[in-house]
Short mmCIF file of C-alpha atoms in Angstrom, two decimals:
data_model
loop_
_atom_site.label_atom_id
_atom_site.label_comp_id
_atom_site.label_asym_id
_atom_site.label_seq_id
_atom_site.Cartn_x
_atom_site.Cartn_y
_atom_site.Cartn_z
CA UNK F 121 -17.86 -13.28 5.93
CA UNK F 122 -21.00 -13.58 3.27
CA UNK F 123 -22.88 -11.48 5.85
CA UNK F 124 -20.69 -8.68 5.98
CA UNK F 125 -20.01 -8.54 2.18
CA UNK F 126 -24.02 -8.26 1.78
CA UNK F 127 -23.97 -5.37 4.10
CA UNK F 128 -21.37 -3.44 2.48
CA UNK F 129 -22.80 -3.99 -0.74
CA UNK F 130 -26.16 -2.82 0.30
CA UNK F 131 -24.67 0.33 2.03
CA UNK F 132 -23.02 1.27 -0.84
CA UNK F 133 -25.96 0.93 -2.93
CA UNK F 134 -27.59 3.76 -0.86
CA UNK F 135 -29.77 1.21 1.54
CA UNK F 136 -28.61 3.06 4.45
CA UNK F 137 -31.29 1.52 7.01
CA UNK F 138 -30.10 -2.14 6.42
CA UNK F 139 -26.76 -1.07 7.29
CA UNK F 140 -27.58 -0.88 10.97
CA UNK F 141 -27.43 -4.20 12.46
CA UNK F 142 -30.78 -4.29 14.16
CA UNK F 143 -32.34 -3.03 11.00
CA UNK F 144 -31.05 -5.54 8.97
CA UNK F 145 -32.21 -8.54 11.38
CA UNK F 146 -35.37 -7.07 11.48
CA UNK F 147 -36.04 -6.75 7.73
CA UNK F 148 -34.86 -10.12 7.51
CA UNK F 149 -37.26 -11.80 9.90
CA UNK F 150 -39.90 -9.52 8.13
CA UNK F 151 -38.51 -11.11 4.66
CA UNK F 152 -39.11 -14.35 6.33
CA UNK F 153 -42.58 -13.87 7.80
CA UNK F 154 -43.41 -12.45 4.13
CA UNK F 155 -42.44 -15.80 2.37
CA UNK F 156 -44.26 -17.89 5.05
CA UNK F 157 -47.28 -16.03 4.60
CA UNK F 158 -47.77 -15.99 1.08
CA UNK F 159 -46.84 -20.00 0.99
CA UNK F 160 -49.84 -20.34 3.38
CA UNK F 161 -52.07 -17.96 1.70
CA UNK F 162 -51.24 -19.63 -1.86
CA UNK F 163 -52.35 -23.13 -0.22
CA UNK F 164 -55.67 -21.10 0.99
CA UNK F 165 -56.71 -19.45 -2.25
CA UNK F 166 -55.87 -22.82 -3.84
CA UNK F 167 -52.72 -21.30 -5.98
CA UNK F 168 -50.82 -23.86 -4.75
CA UNK F 169 -51.57 -27.84 -3.65
CA UNK F 170 -51.30 -28.43 -0.37
CA UNK F 171 -50.28 -32.07 -0.88
CA UNK F 172 -47.65 -30.91 -3.13
CA UNK F 173 -45.95 -28.14 -0.87
CA UNK F 174 -47.16 -28.84 2.61
CA UNK F 175 -47.95 -25.58 4.89
CA UNK F 176 -45.97 -23.82 7.42
CA UNK F 177 -47.56 -25.36 10.12
CA UNK F 178 -47.44 -28.58 9.06
CA UNK F 179 -43.73 -28.34 8.32
CA UNK F 180 -43.51 -26.65 11.95
CA UNK F 181 -45.21 -29.77 13.50
CA UNK F 182 -42.81 -32.28 11.45
CA UNK F 183 -39.84 -30.44 12.35
CA UNK F 184 -40.94 -30.83 15.97
CA UNK F 185 -41.66 -34.04 15.74
CA UNK F 186 -38.44 -35.16 14.01
CA UNK F 187 -36.51 -33.33 16.50
CA UNK F 188 -38.14 -34.95 19.60
CA UNK F 189 -38.75 -38.52 18.05
CA UNK F 190 -35.96 -41.30 17.56
CA UNK F 191 -35.84 -41.54 13.87
CA UNK F 192 -34.14 -38.23 12.88
CA UNK F 193 -31.07 -38.67 15.26
CA UNK F 194 -29.35 -41.70 14.57
CA UNK F 195 -29.46 -40.97 10.65
CA UNK F 196 -28.13 -37.27 11.22
CA UNK F 197 -25.14 -38.94 13.02
CA UNK F 198 -24.84 -40.96 10.03
CA UNK F 199 -24.96 -38.30 7.44
CA UNK F 200 -22.86 -35.92 9.38
CA UNK F 201 -20.26 -38.77 9.86
CA UNK F 202 -19.81 -39.07 5.94
CA UNK F 203 -19.69 -35.44 5.53
CA UNK F 204 -17.15 -34.78 7.87
CA UNK F 205 -14.93 -37.53 6.65
CA UNK F 206 -15.60 -36.59 3.07
CA UNK F 207 -14.80 -33.38 4.33
CA UNK F 208 -11.53 -33.95 5.43
CA UNK F 209 -10.23 -36.32 2.83
CA UNK F 210 -11.00 -33.46 0.40
CA UNK F 211 -9.16 -30.79 2.16
CA UNK F 212 -6.09 -33.11 2.94
CA UNK F 213 -5.81 -34.94 -0.65
CA UNK F 214 -7.05 -31.74 -2.42
CA UNK F 215 -4.19 -29.84 -1.01
CA UNK F 216 -1.75 -32.63 -0.93
CA UNK F 217 -2.31 -32.94 -4.79
CA UNK F 218 -2.33 -29.10 -5.62
CA UNK F 219 1.10 -28.77 -3.65
CA UNK F 220 2.46 -31.94 -5.80
CA UNK F 221 0.96 -30.49 -9.20
CA UNK F 222 2.15 -27.17 -8.07
CA UNK F 223 5.81 -28.25 -7.81
CA UNK F 224 5.83 -30.66 -10.94
CA UNK F 225 4.66 -28.92 -13.85
CA UNK F 226 5.34 -32.08 -16.19
CA UNK F 227 3.20 -34.22 -14.00
CA UNK F 228 0.67 -31.75 -13.85
CA UNK F 229 0.65 -31.44 -17.84
CA UNK F 230 0.68 -35.39 -17.87
CA UNK F 231 -2.35 -35.57 -15.55
CA UNK F 232 -4.62 -32.72 -16.31
CA UNK F 233 -6.72 -33.61 -18.92
CA UNK F 234 -7.52 -36.80 -16.85
CA UNK F 235 -8.41 -34.97 -13.95
CA UNK F 236 -10.61 -32.39 -15.94
CA UNK F 237 -11.99 -35.76 -17.19
CA UNK F 238 -13.43 -37.12 -14.24
CA UNK F 239 -14.19 -33.60 -12.91
CA UNK F 240 -16.65 -33.16 -15.92
CA UNK F 241 -18.36 -36.83 -15.14
CA UNK F 242 -21.99 -36.03 -13.74
CA UNK F 243 -21.30 -37.25 -10.06
CA UNK F 244 -24.97 -38.27 -9.79
CA UNK F 245 -24.58 -40.50 -12.45
CA UNK F 246 -21.47 -42.16 -10.86
CA UNK F 247 -23.48 -42.79 -7.68
CA UNK F 248 -24.89 -46.08 -8.66
CA UNK F 249 -21.63 -47.49 -9.69
CA UNK F 250 -19.83 -46.04 -6.37
CA UNK F 251 -22.30 -48.05 -4.37
CA UNK F 252 -21.66 -51.02 -6.40
CA UNK F 253 -17.81 -50.58 -5.79
CA UNK F 254 -17.90 -49.65 -1.97
CA UNK F 255 -21.09 -51.27 -0.82
CA UNK F 256 -24.33 -50.01 0.62
CA UNK F 257 -22.79 -48.49 3.85
CA UNK F 258 -20.99 -45.33 4.67
CA UNK F 259 -17.89 -45.96 2.18
CA UNK F 260 -19.86 -45.09 -0.96
CA UNK F 261 -21.28 -41.96 0.38
CA UNK F 262 -17.93 -40.83 1.62
CA UNK F 263 -16.35 -41.61 -1.74
CA UNK F 264 -18.87 -39.99 -3.71
CA UNK F 265 -18.78 -36.84 -1.45
CA UNK F 266 -15.17 -36.84 -1.93
CA UNK F 267 -14.98 -37.26 -5.50
CA UNK F 268 -16.72 -33.67 -5.54
CA UNK F 269 -14.84 -32.30 -2.67
CA UNK F 270 -11.30 -33.08 -3.83
CA UNK F 271 -11.52 -31.29 -6.87
CA UNK F 272 -12.84 -28.23 -5.49
CA UNK F 273 -10.14 -27.73 -3.22
CA UNK F 274 -7.60 -28.85 -5.54
CA UNK F 275 -8.60 -26.23 -7.94
CA UNK F 276 -9.03 -23.54 -5.50
CA UNK F 277 -5.18 -23.94 -4.13
CA UNK F 278 -3.85 -24.73 -7.27
CA UNK F 279 -5.50 -21.60 -8.26
CA UNK F 280 -3.86 -19.39 -5.11
CA UNK F 281 -0.23 -21.15 -5.76
CA UNK F 282 -0.12 -20.10 -9.22
CA UNK F 283 -0.85 -16.36 -8.23
CA UNK F 284 1.82 -16.33 -5.76
CA UNK F 285 3.12 -12.93 -5.43
CA UNK F 286 6.53 -12.64 -7.58
CA UNK F 287 7.95 -10.28 -5.57
CA UNK F 288 7.48 -11.70 -2.20
CA UNK F 289 9.06 -14.83 -3.60
CA UNK F 290 11.95 -12.90 -4.83
CA UNK F 291 12.58 -10.55 -1.78
CA UNK F 292 12.34 -13.88 0.19
CA UNK F 293 15.18 -15.39 -1.71
CA UNK F 294 17.40 -12.66 -1.81
CA UNK F 295 17.16 -12.82 1.98
CA UNK F 296 18.45 -16.12 1.49
CA UNK F 297 15.32 -18.13 1.82
CA UNK F 298 15.36 -21.85 0.27
CA UNK F 299 12.63 -23.58 -1.44
CA UNK F 300 11.09 -25.11 1.87
CA UNK F 301 11.19 -21.77 3.55
CA UNK F 302 9.52 -20.16 0.51
CA UNK F 303 6.75 -22.74 1.01
CA UNK F 304 6.14 -22.36 4.64
CA UNK F 305 6.41 -18.64 4.62
CA UNK F 306 5.09 -17.19 1.35
CA UNK F 307 3.50 -19.76 -0.64
CA UNK F 308 1.24 -21.41 1.94
CA UNK F 309 -0.03 -18.22 3.79
CA UNK F 310 -0.69 -16.58 0.34
CA UNK F 311 -3.26 -19.61 -0.68
CA UNK F 312 -5.12 -19.88 2.63
CA UNK F 313 -7.72 -17.40 1.38
CA UNK F 314 -7.89 -19.31 -1.89
CA UNK F 315 -8.04 -22.62 0.31
CA UNK F 316 -11.11 -21.36 2.84
CA UNK F 317 -12.87 -19.94 -0.07
CA UNK F 318 -12.67 -23.85 -1.52
CA UNK F 319 -13.63 -25.39 1.65
CA UNK F 320 -16.36 -23.35 2.33
CA UNK F 321 -17.86 -25.01 -1.26
CA UNK F 322 -16.73 -28.16 -0.11
CA UNK F 323 -18.86 -28.42 2.86
CA UNK F 324 -21.85 -27.58 0.55
CA UNK F 325 -20.97 -30.03 -2.12
CA UNK F 326 -19.86 -32.74 -0.02
CA UNK F 327 -23.17 -32.83 1.99
CA UNK F 328 -24.82 -32.85 -1.48
CA UNK F 329 -22.76 -36.10 -2.51
CA UNK F 330 -23.46 -37.78 0.81
CA UNK F 331 -27.29 -37.19 0.50
CA UNK F 332 -27.43 -38.15 -2.95
CA UNK F 333 -25.62 -41.52 -2.32
CA UNK F 334 -27.97 -42.36 0.63
CA UNK F 335 -30.70 -41.54 -1.96
CA UNK F 336 -29.71 -44.04 -4.29
CA UNK F 337 -29.06 -46.96 -2.08
CA UNK F 338 -28.52 -47.12 1.73
CA UNK F 339 -29.20 -48.17 5.05
CA UNK F 340 -29.40 -45.15 6.85
CA UNK F 341 -28.82 -41.33 6.93
CA UNK F 342 -30.81 -38.11 5.96
CA UNK F 343 -30.86 -38.94 2.34
CA UNK F 344 -32.55 -42.38 3.07
CA UNK F 345 -35.13 -40.34 5.04
CA UNK F 346 -35.74 -38.14 2.32
CA UNK F 347 -36.20 -40.86 -0.02
CA UNK F 348 -38.89 -42.74 2.30
CA UNK F 349 -40.68 -39.66 3.05
CA UNK F 350 -40.88 -38.40 -0.91
CA UNK F 351 -42.16 -41.72 -1.71
CA UNK F 352 -44.81 -41.73 0.92
CA UNK F 353 -45.69 -38.16 -0.22
CA UNK F 354 -45.10 -36.91 3.23
CA UNK F 355 -43.86 -33.49 1.87
CA UNK F 356 -43.76 -31.83 5.33
CA UNK F 357 -41.31 -34.04 6.70
CA UNK F 358 -39.29 -33.94 3.43
CA UNK F 359 -39.17 -30.25 3.90
CA UNK F 360 -38.42 -30.63 7.70
CA UNK F 361 -35.16 -32.91 6.79
CA UNK F 362 -33.88 -30.41 4.24
CA UNK F 363 -34.13 -27.50 7.15
CA UNK F 364 -32.09 -29.96 9.34
CA UNK F 365 -29.59 -30.17 6.57
CA UNK F 366 -29.44 -26.13 6.20
CA UNK F 367 -28.79 -25.94 9.77
CA UNK F 368 -26.30 -28.81 9.66
CA UNK F 369 -24.15 -27.00 6.63
CA UNK F 370 -24.70 -23.47 8.68
CA UNK F 371 -23.06 -24.87 11.58
CA UNK F 372 -19.92 -26.59 9.74
CA UNK F 373 -19.52 -23.35 7.74
CA UNK F 374 -19.86 -21.39 11.14
CA UNK F 375 -17.00 -23.54 12.51
CA UNK F 376 -14.82 -22.76 9.37
CA UNK F 377 -15.41 -18.96 9.53
CA UNK F 378 -14.18 -19.30 13.04
CA UNK F 379 -11.10 -21.06 12.08
CA UNK F 380 -10.86 -18.81 8.99
CA UNK F 381 -11.38 -15.23 10.96
CA UNK F 382 -8.28 -16.65 13.20
CA UNK F 383 -6.02 -17.38 10.59
CA UNK F 384 -6.98 -14.87 7.96
CA UNK F 385 -7.19 -11.76 10.10
CA UNK F 386 -4.78 -10.12 8.10
CA UNK F 387 -6.50 -10.49 4.70
CA UNK F 388 -9.08 -8.20 5.68
CA UNK F 389 -8.04 -4.88 3.29
CA UNK F 390 -4.59 -6.29 2.52
CA UNK F 391 -5.73 -7.02 -1.25
CA UNK F 392 -4.74 -3.34 -2.24
CA UNK F 393 -0.86 -3.91 -1.63
CA UNK F 394 0.39 -0.51 -2.68
CA UNK F 395 3.28 -0.47 -5.04
CA UNK Z 35 39.92 -3.32 -7.08
CA UNK Z 36 37.41 -6.08 -7.14
CA UNK Z 37 38.04 -6.62 -3.33
CA UNK Z 38 36.84 -6.32 -0.12
CA UNK Z 39 33.02 -5.21 -0.72
CA UNK Z 40 33.78 -2.93 -4.19
CA UNK Z 41 32.06 -3.84 -7.39
CA UNK Z 42 33.67 -4.08 -10.58
CA UNK Z 43 32.09 -4.76 -13.94
CA UNK Z 44 34.46 -5.15 -16.97
CA UNK Z 45 33.31 -5.23 -20.40
CA UNK Z 46 30.10 -6.34 -19.49
CA UNK Z 47 27.46 -7.36 -22.35
CA UNK Z 48 23.40 -8.02 -21.64
CA UNK Z 49 21.13 -8.78 -24.39
CA UNK Z 50 18.53 -11.38 -22.99
CA UNK Z 51 19.02 -13.25 -26.64
CA UNK Z 52 17.77 -10.14 -28.44
CA UNK Z 53 19.88 -8.67 -31.65
CA UNK Z 54 20.63 -5.21 -29.49
CA UNK Z 55 22.13 -5.56 -26.13
CA UNK Z 56 20.55 -3.69 -22.96
CA UNK Z 57 24.36 -2.37 -22.86
CA UNK Z 58 27.50 -3.52 -24.29
CA UNK Z 59 31.09 -3.28 -22.92
CA UNK Z 60 29.93 -1.66 -20.01
CA UNK Z 61 32.80 -0.60 -17.54
CA UNK Z 62 32.03 0.24 -13.81
CA UNK Z 63 34.05 0.50 -10.61
CA UNK Z 64 32.32 1.05 -7.25
CA UNK Z 65 34.62 1.48 -4.31
CA UNK Z 66 33.91 -0.21 -0.99
CA UNK Z 67 31.85 2.45 1.12
CA UNK Z 68 30.97 4.26 -1.75
CA UNK Z 69 27.31 5.70 -2.36
CA UNK Z 70 26.45 5.48 -6.17
CA UNK Z 71 23.53 6.53 -8.15
CA UNK Z 72 22.37 5.56 -11.46
CA UNK Z 73 19.77 7.43 -13.34
CA UNK Z 74 18.53 7.13 -16.70
CA UNK Z 75 15.64 6.96 -18.84
CA UNK Z 76 13.22 4.17 -18.18
CA UNK Z 77 14.54 1.36 -20.48
CA UNK Z 78 18.17 2.42 -20.40
CA UNK Z 79 18.82 -0.78 -18.60
CA UNK Z 80 19.55 0.89 -15.08
CA UNK Z 81 17.91 -2.24 -13.28
CA UNK Z 82 19.27 -4.50 -15.67
CA UNK Z 83 22.89 -3.40 -14.54
CA UNK Z 84 21.71 -3.70 -11.04
CA UNK Z 85 20.25 -7.39 -11.68
CA UNK Z 86 23.91 -7.97 -12.76
CA UNK Z 87 25.34 -7.13 -9.60
CA UNK Z 88 22.48 -8.87 -7.95
CA UNK Z 89 23.47 -11.93 -9.60
CA UNK Z 90 19.77 -12.14 -11.39
CA UNK Z 91 20.66 -11.92 -14.85
CA UNK Z 92 23.17 -13.71 -16.93
CA UNK Z 93 25.99 -12.23 -18.74
CA UNK Z 94 26.78 -12.33 -22.35
CA UNK Z 95 30.15 -11.21 -22.30
CA UNK Z 96 32.54 -9.36 -19.65
CA UNK Z 97 33.17 -10.25 -16.27
CA UNK Z 98 31.50 -8.86 -12.85
CA UNK Z 99 32.88 -9.24 -9.80
CA UNK Z 100 31.15 -8.12 -6.16
CA UNK Z 101 33.00 -8.00 -3.00
CA UNK Z 102 35.74 -10.29 -4.77
CA UNK Z 103 33.44 -13.07 -6.17
CA UNK Z 104 30.83 -13.52 -8.83
CA UNK Z 105 27.25 -12.36 -8.16
CA UNK Z 106 24.98 -14.56 -7.30
CA UNK Z 107 21.18 -14.33 -6.13
CA UNK Z 108 20.65 -14.90 -2.17
CA UNK Z 109 24.42 -14.26 -1.44
CA UNK Z 110 24.64 -13.60 2.34
CA UNK Z 111 26.39 -10.20 2.04
CA UNK Z 112 24.12 -8.66 -0.46
CA UNK Z 113 20.91 -6.53 0.49
CA UNK Z 114 18.48 -5.77 -2.42
CA UNK Z 115 15.31 -3.46 -1.98
CA UNK Z 116 12.95 -3.89 -4.69
CA UNK Z 117 10.48 -0.75 -5.83
CA UNK Z 118 7.66 -2.92 -4.43
CA UNK Z 119 8.15 -3.48 -0.53
CA UNK Z 120 7.06 -7.05 -0.70
CA UNK Z 121 6.20 -6.98 2.98
CA UNK Z 122 4.38 -10.27 3.93
CA UNK Z 123 0.72 -9.13 4.47
CA UNK Z 124 0.16 -11.97 7.14
CA UNK Z 125 3.06 -10.41 9.41
CA UNK Z 126 2.99 -7.53 11.40
CA UNK Z 127 5.75 -4.57 10.72
CA UNK Z 128 7.79 -6.49 13.80
CA UNK Z 129 7.35 -9.69 12.37
CA UNK Z 130 8.14 -8.98 8.56
CA UNK Z 131 11.57 -7.51 9.84
CA UNK Z 132 12.27 -10.86 12.10
CA UNK Z 133 11.31 -13.03 8.98
CA UNK Z 134 14.35 -11.24 6.95
CA UNK Z 135 16.83 -11.71 10.05
CA UNK Z 136 15.71 -15.35 10.62
CA UNK Z 137 16.15 -16.12 6.83
CA UNK Z 138 19.62 -14.47 7.02
CA UNK Z 139 20.81 -16.96 9.78
CA UNK Z 140 20.36 -14.33 12.63
CA UNK Z 141 19.76 -16.61 16.05
CA UNK Z 142 16.27 -16.31 17.29
CA UNK Z 143 16.63 -14.91 20.30
CA UNK Z 144 18.63 -11.72 18.80
CA UNK Z 145 16.02 -11.44 16.21
CA UNK Z 146 13.32 -9.35 18.34
CA UNK Z 147 15.73 -6.85 19.71
CA UNK Z 148 17.22 -6.39 16.47
CA UNK Z 149 14.06 -5.83 14.21
CA UNK Z 150 12.97 -3.30 17.32
CA UNK Z 151 15.88 -1.13 17.20
CA UNK Z 152 16.08 -0.85 13.24
CA UNK Z 153 12.44 0.38 13.36
CA UNK Z 154 13.00 2.79 15.58
CA UNK Z 155 15.72 3.95 13.31
CA UNK Z 156 13.09 4.67 10.60
CA UNK Z 157 10.58 6.48 13.01
CA UNK Z 158 8.37 3.29 13.67
CA UNK Z 159 8.78 2.02 17.05
CA UNK Z 160 4.87 2.64 17.91
CA UNK Z 161 4.17 0.91 14.81
CA UNK Z 162 5.58 -2.90 15.22
CA UNK Z 163 2.44 -4.56 16.04
CA UNK Z 164 0.62 -3.26 12.88
CA UNK Z 165 0.05 -5.48 9.93
CA UNK Z 166 1.41 -3.89 6.53
CA UNK Z 167 -2.35 -3.18 5.31
CA UNK Z 168 -2.59 -0.70 8.28
CA UNK Z 169 0.39 1.20 7.07
CA UNK Z 170 0.88 4.39 4.58
CA UNK Z 171 2.95 3.49 1.47
CA UNK Z 172 5.90 5.44 2.77
CA UNK Z 173 5.59 3.70 6.24
CA UNK Z 174 5.77 0.58 4.46
CA UNK Z 175 9.00 1.44 2.45
CA UNK Z 176 10.19 2.35 6.09
CA UNK Z 177 9.98 -1.07 6.75
CA UNK Z 178 11.51 -2.39 3.78
CA UNK Z 179 14.67 -0.13 4.58
CA UNK Z 180 14.84 -1.24 8.53
CA UNK Z 181 14.34 -4.54 7.49
CA UNK Z 182 17.41 -4.53 4.72
CA UNK Z 183 19.68 -2.69 7.32
CA UNK Z 184 18.76 -4.94 10.23
CA UNK Z 185 20.49 -7.74 8.17
CA UNK Z 186 23.55 -5.74 8.10
CA UNK Z 187 25.00 -6.95 4.66
CA UNK Z 188 28.19 -5.48 3.27
CA UNK Z 189 26.72 -4.46 0.09
CA UNK Z 190 23.23 -2.71 -0.42
CA UNK Z 191 21.14 -2.73 -3.84
CA UNK Z 192 18.28 -0.24 -4.08
CA UNK Z 193 16.21 -0.09 -7.33
CA UNK Z 194 14.20 3.07 -7.44
CA UNK Z 195 12.30 2.13 -3.84
CA UNK Z 196 10.99 5.50 -3.39
CA UNK Z 197 9.48 6.07 -6.69
CA UNK Z 198 6.08 5.61 -5.87
CA UNK Z 199 6.24 8.25 -3.42
CA UNK Z 200 4.82 11.92 -2.93
CA UNK Z 201 7.80 14.63 -3.01
CA UNK Z 202 7.31 15.04 0.73
CA UNK Z 203 7.74 11.95 1.68
CA UNK Z 204 10.62 10.91 -0.37
CA UNK Z 205 12.57 13.50 0.98
CA UNK Z 206 11.98 11.89 4.77
CA UNK Z 207 12.79 8.71 3.29
CA UNK Z 208 15.95 9.87 1.79
CA UNK Z 209 16.94 11.28 5.53
CA UNK Z 210 16.22 7.84 7.07
CA UNK Z 211 18.03 6.03 4.48
CA UNK Z 212 20.79 8.44 4.72
CA UNK Z 213 20.94 8.43 8.52
CA UNK Z 214 20.67 4.22 8.34
CA UNK Z 215 23.75 4.56 5.61
CA UNK Z 216 25.66 6.93 7.96
CA UNK Z 217 25.84 4.59 10.72
CA UNK Z 218 28.62 2.34 8.82
CA UNK Z 219 28.60 3.48 5.23
CA UNK Z 220 28.61 0.19 3.49
CA UNK Z 221 28.65 0.14 -0.44
CA UNK Z 222 25.60 1.37 -1.95
CA UNK Z 223 24.41 1.06 -5.60
CA UNK Z 224 20.95 3.26 -6.01
CA UNK Z 225 18.93 2.90 -9.16
CA UNK Z 226 16.48 5.98 -9.71
CA UNK Z 227 15.20 8.13 -12.44
CA UNK Z 228 14.98 11.27 -10.09
CA UNK Z 229 18.29 13.27 -10.55
CA UNK Z 230 17.67 15.30 -7.38
CA UNK Z 231 17.00 11.97 -5.35
CA UNK Z 232 20.80 10.95 -6.86
CA UNK Z 233 22.52 14.27 -6.11
CA UNK Z 234 21.06 14.17 -2.35
CA UNK Z 235 22.02 10.68 -1.73
CA UNK Z 236 25.23 9.58 -3.55
CA UNK Z 237 29.07 10.58 -3.85
CA UNK Z 238 28.87 9.96 -7.82
CA UNK Z 239 26.02 9.79 -10.03
CA UNK Z 240 26.32 7.64 -13.08
CA UNK Z 241 24.07 8.51 -16.22
CA UNK Z 242 23.33 5.99 -18.46
CA UNK Z 243 21.68 6.64 -22.05
CA UNK Z 244 18.61 5.48 -23.36
CA UNK Z 245 18.80 2.82 -26.12
CA UNK Z 246 21.57 0.79 -25.15
CA UNK Z 247 24.06 3.61 -24.67
CA UNK Z 248 25.49 2.38 -21.67
CA UNK Z 249 27.04 4.87 -19.08
CA UNK Z 250 27.33 8.08 -20.64
CA UNK Z 251 28.96 10.21 -17.62
CA UNK Z 252 29.51 10.19 -14.25
CA UNK Z 253 28.89 13.51 -12.23
CA UNK Z 254 30.95 13.46 -8.53
CA UNK Z 255 28.83 14.94 -6.02
CA UNK Z 256 31.28 16.58 -3.73
CA UNK Z 257 29.08 17.80 -0.90
CA UNK Z 258 29.63 17.51 2.84
CA UNK Z 259 28.17 14.43 4.75
CA UNK Z 260 26.22 13.84 6.85
CA UNK Z 261 23.61 15.78 4.40
CA UNK Z 262 19.99 16.36 5.10
CA UNK Z 263 17.42 16.06 2.06
CA UNK Z 264 15.54 19.23 3.09
CA UNK Z 265 18.45 21.40 3.68
CA UNK Z 266 19.96 20.51 0.34
CA UNK Z 267 16.98 21.60 -1.54
CA UNK Z 268 18.03 25.25 -0.97
CA UNK Z 269 21.72 24.85 -1.31
CA UNK Z 270 23.23 26.29 -4.58
CA UNK Z 271 25.45 23.70 -4.42
CA UNK Z 272 23.12 20.91 -4.73
CA UNK Z 273 21.57 22.99 -7.78
CA UNK Z 274 25.13 23.16 -9.89
CA UNK Z 275 25.51 19.38 -9.48
CA UNK Z 276 21.72 18.92 -10.48
CA UNK Z 277 22.33 21.01 -13.67
CA UNK Z 278 25.63 19.21 -14.44
CA UNK Z 279 23.74 15.53 -14.27
CA UNK Z 280 20.44 16.90 -15.98
CA UNK Z 281 22.55 17.93 -18.92
CA UNK Z 282 24.47 14.65 -18.95
CA UNK Z 283 20.94 12.96 -18.81
CA UNK Z 284 19.96 15.17 -21.51
CA UNK Z 285 22.84 14.08 -23.69
CA UNK Z 286 22.49 10.72 -23.05
CA UNK Z 287 18.89 10.92 -24.44
CA UNK Z 288 20.06 12.41 -27.50
CA UNK Z 289 18.59 15.93 -26.73
#
């Protein structure tokens, strides 16, 4: 989705060459090569210290060693588990809370300031507390990640529910719809695009939450590896782990986009509803 | 006469809590099977009058009877067509009509056939599988018409359904509406600011005054049915009634 949007923007701003798929992929590869060359050159000239930024070759070797070694996979599994569980909890709890608060305006008025207060706490600072409360294992990381993801889903879905098209509700009522039917046939489908926009962010933030939790204190996980390699000044391995995280988030986002395309095929171009 | 599928308003006042009522002491009787158009400048209260009949607006005084009982929203004998088509963008054309049929309690197995047949009546038999986003404005409003007539109510309320269409499309839609209505001539109240449209469609044009004046005049339209909106444009009879309605409207605006 993001990719197509970017392409459209480029097309409209005049970059016609880049709108052809082959050229775009080629241009991206070129940009990547340029970045890698600049990186390598700066360390060779001495602009950047190799000890701090490593080199493309060292990172490639480190990545290969990690992928073929024993260390990465069990830790990746733990982090993936934490992120997936936190994502699921955020989605389910966030949607449920949004529906309840949307239906009960007075309850919403009551709890809104408390939710805002909790959501405005820097979650990184809460990390040590969560570890104290939920232990050093996966639970504390799931809690930290969920405390971020929950609010993203909640805000996204509540925003969607608040903007439900009034004429669609009125029309449905006039044809005899009851509250429950309005929910399933109008409100829920209406807020699916906002839900999915929220879920994309949730993947990113849950991953961040889990990794940060692992960096604070953990027995395993990619965050623990990051922490270990950082303290050993093994920059190549740190960057390699970051690349693994990028791929992990990309794959999860890709799966989400597949689901989104199936469910939201209608939403393409439907925003300009005439009348 | 508040029996069967007629509408009877007696001394109705609506003010929405403000000092100046939208209209006061308004009387209106609509016979079962009659096609009535209400015209007036914007702000004259014609949509409010319609909403009274639909049960969407509370009365400050007077009584209203629709089909023999007080108006209420979502009644199973009334269909309301809004100015905006309010099609659900995630449902296909066919599924949008089936949705209304489902809400109206039509058994599941009857829905596809009925939706299909009404969509064919408005010339959309080829478009049943399309999403609303793929339709022109006129086509969307045709789906809304098919949806409303497919539920087979006894009273139809239409609130400026064609106001956003270009002149040509409007005539086409008027013909679709006339054809759907001719099938079993249900009671229709049609609100519009377009006098020509009112004369083409209605048995009687009710003219409302600006600034809370209520109904100033009723213009009977004695043009033979079935009518064709295109052919009427060239008929002297049509233009004569148009002029009469136009003068009534000017008087209502205080000109």
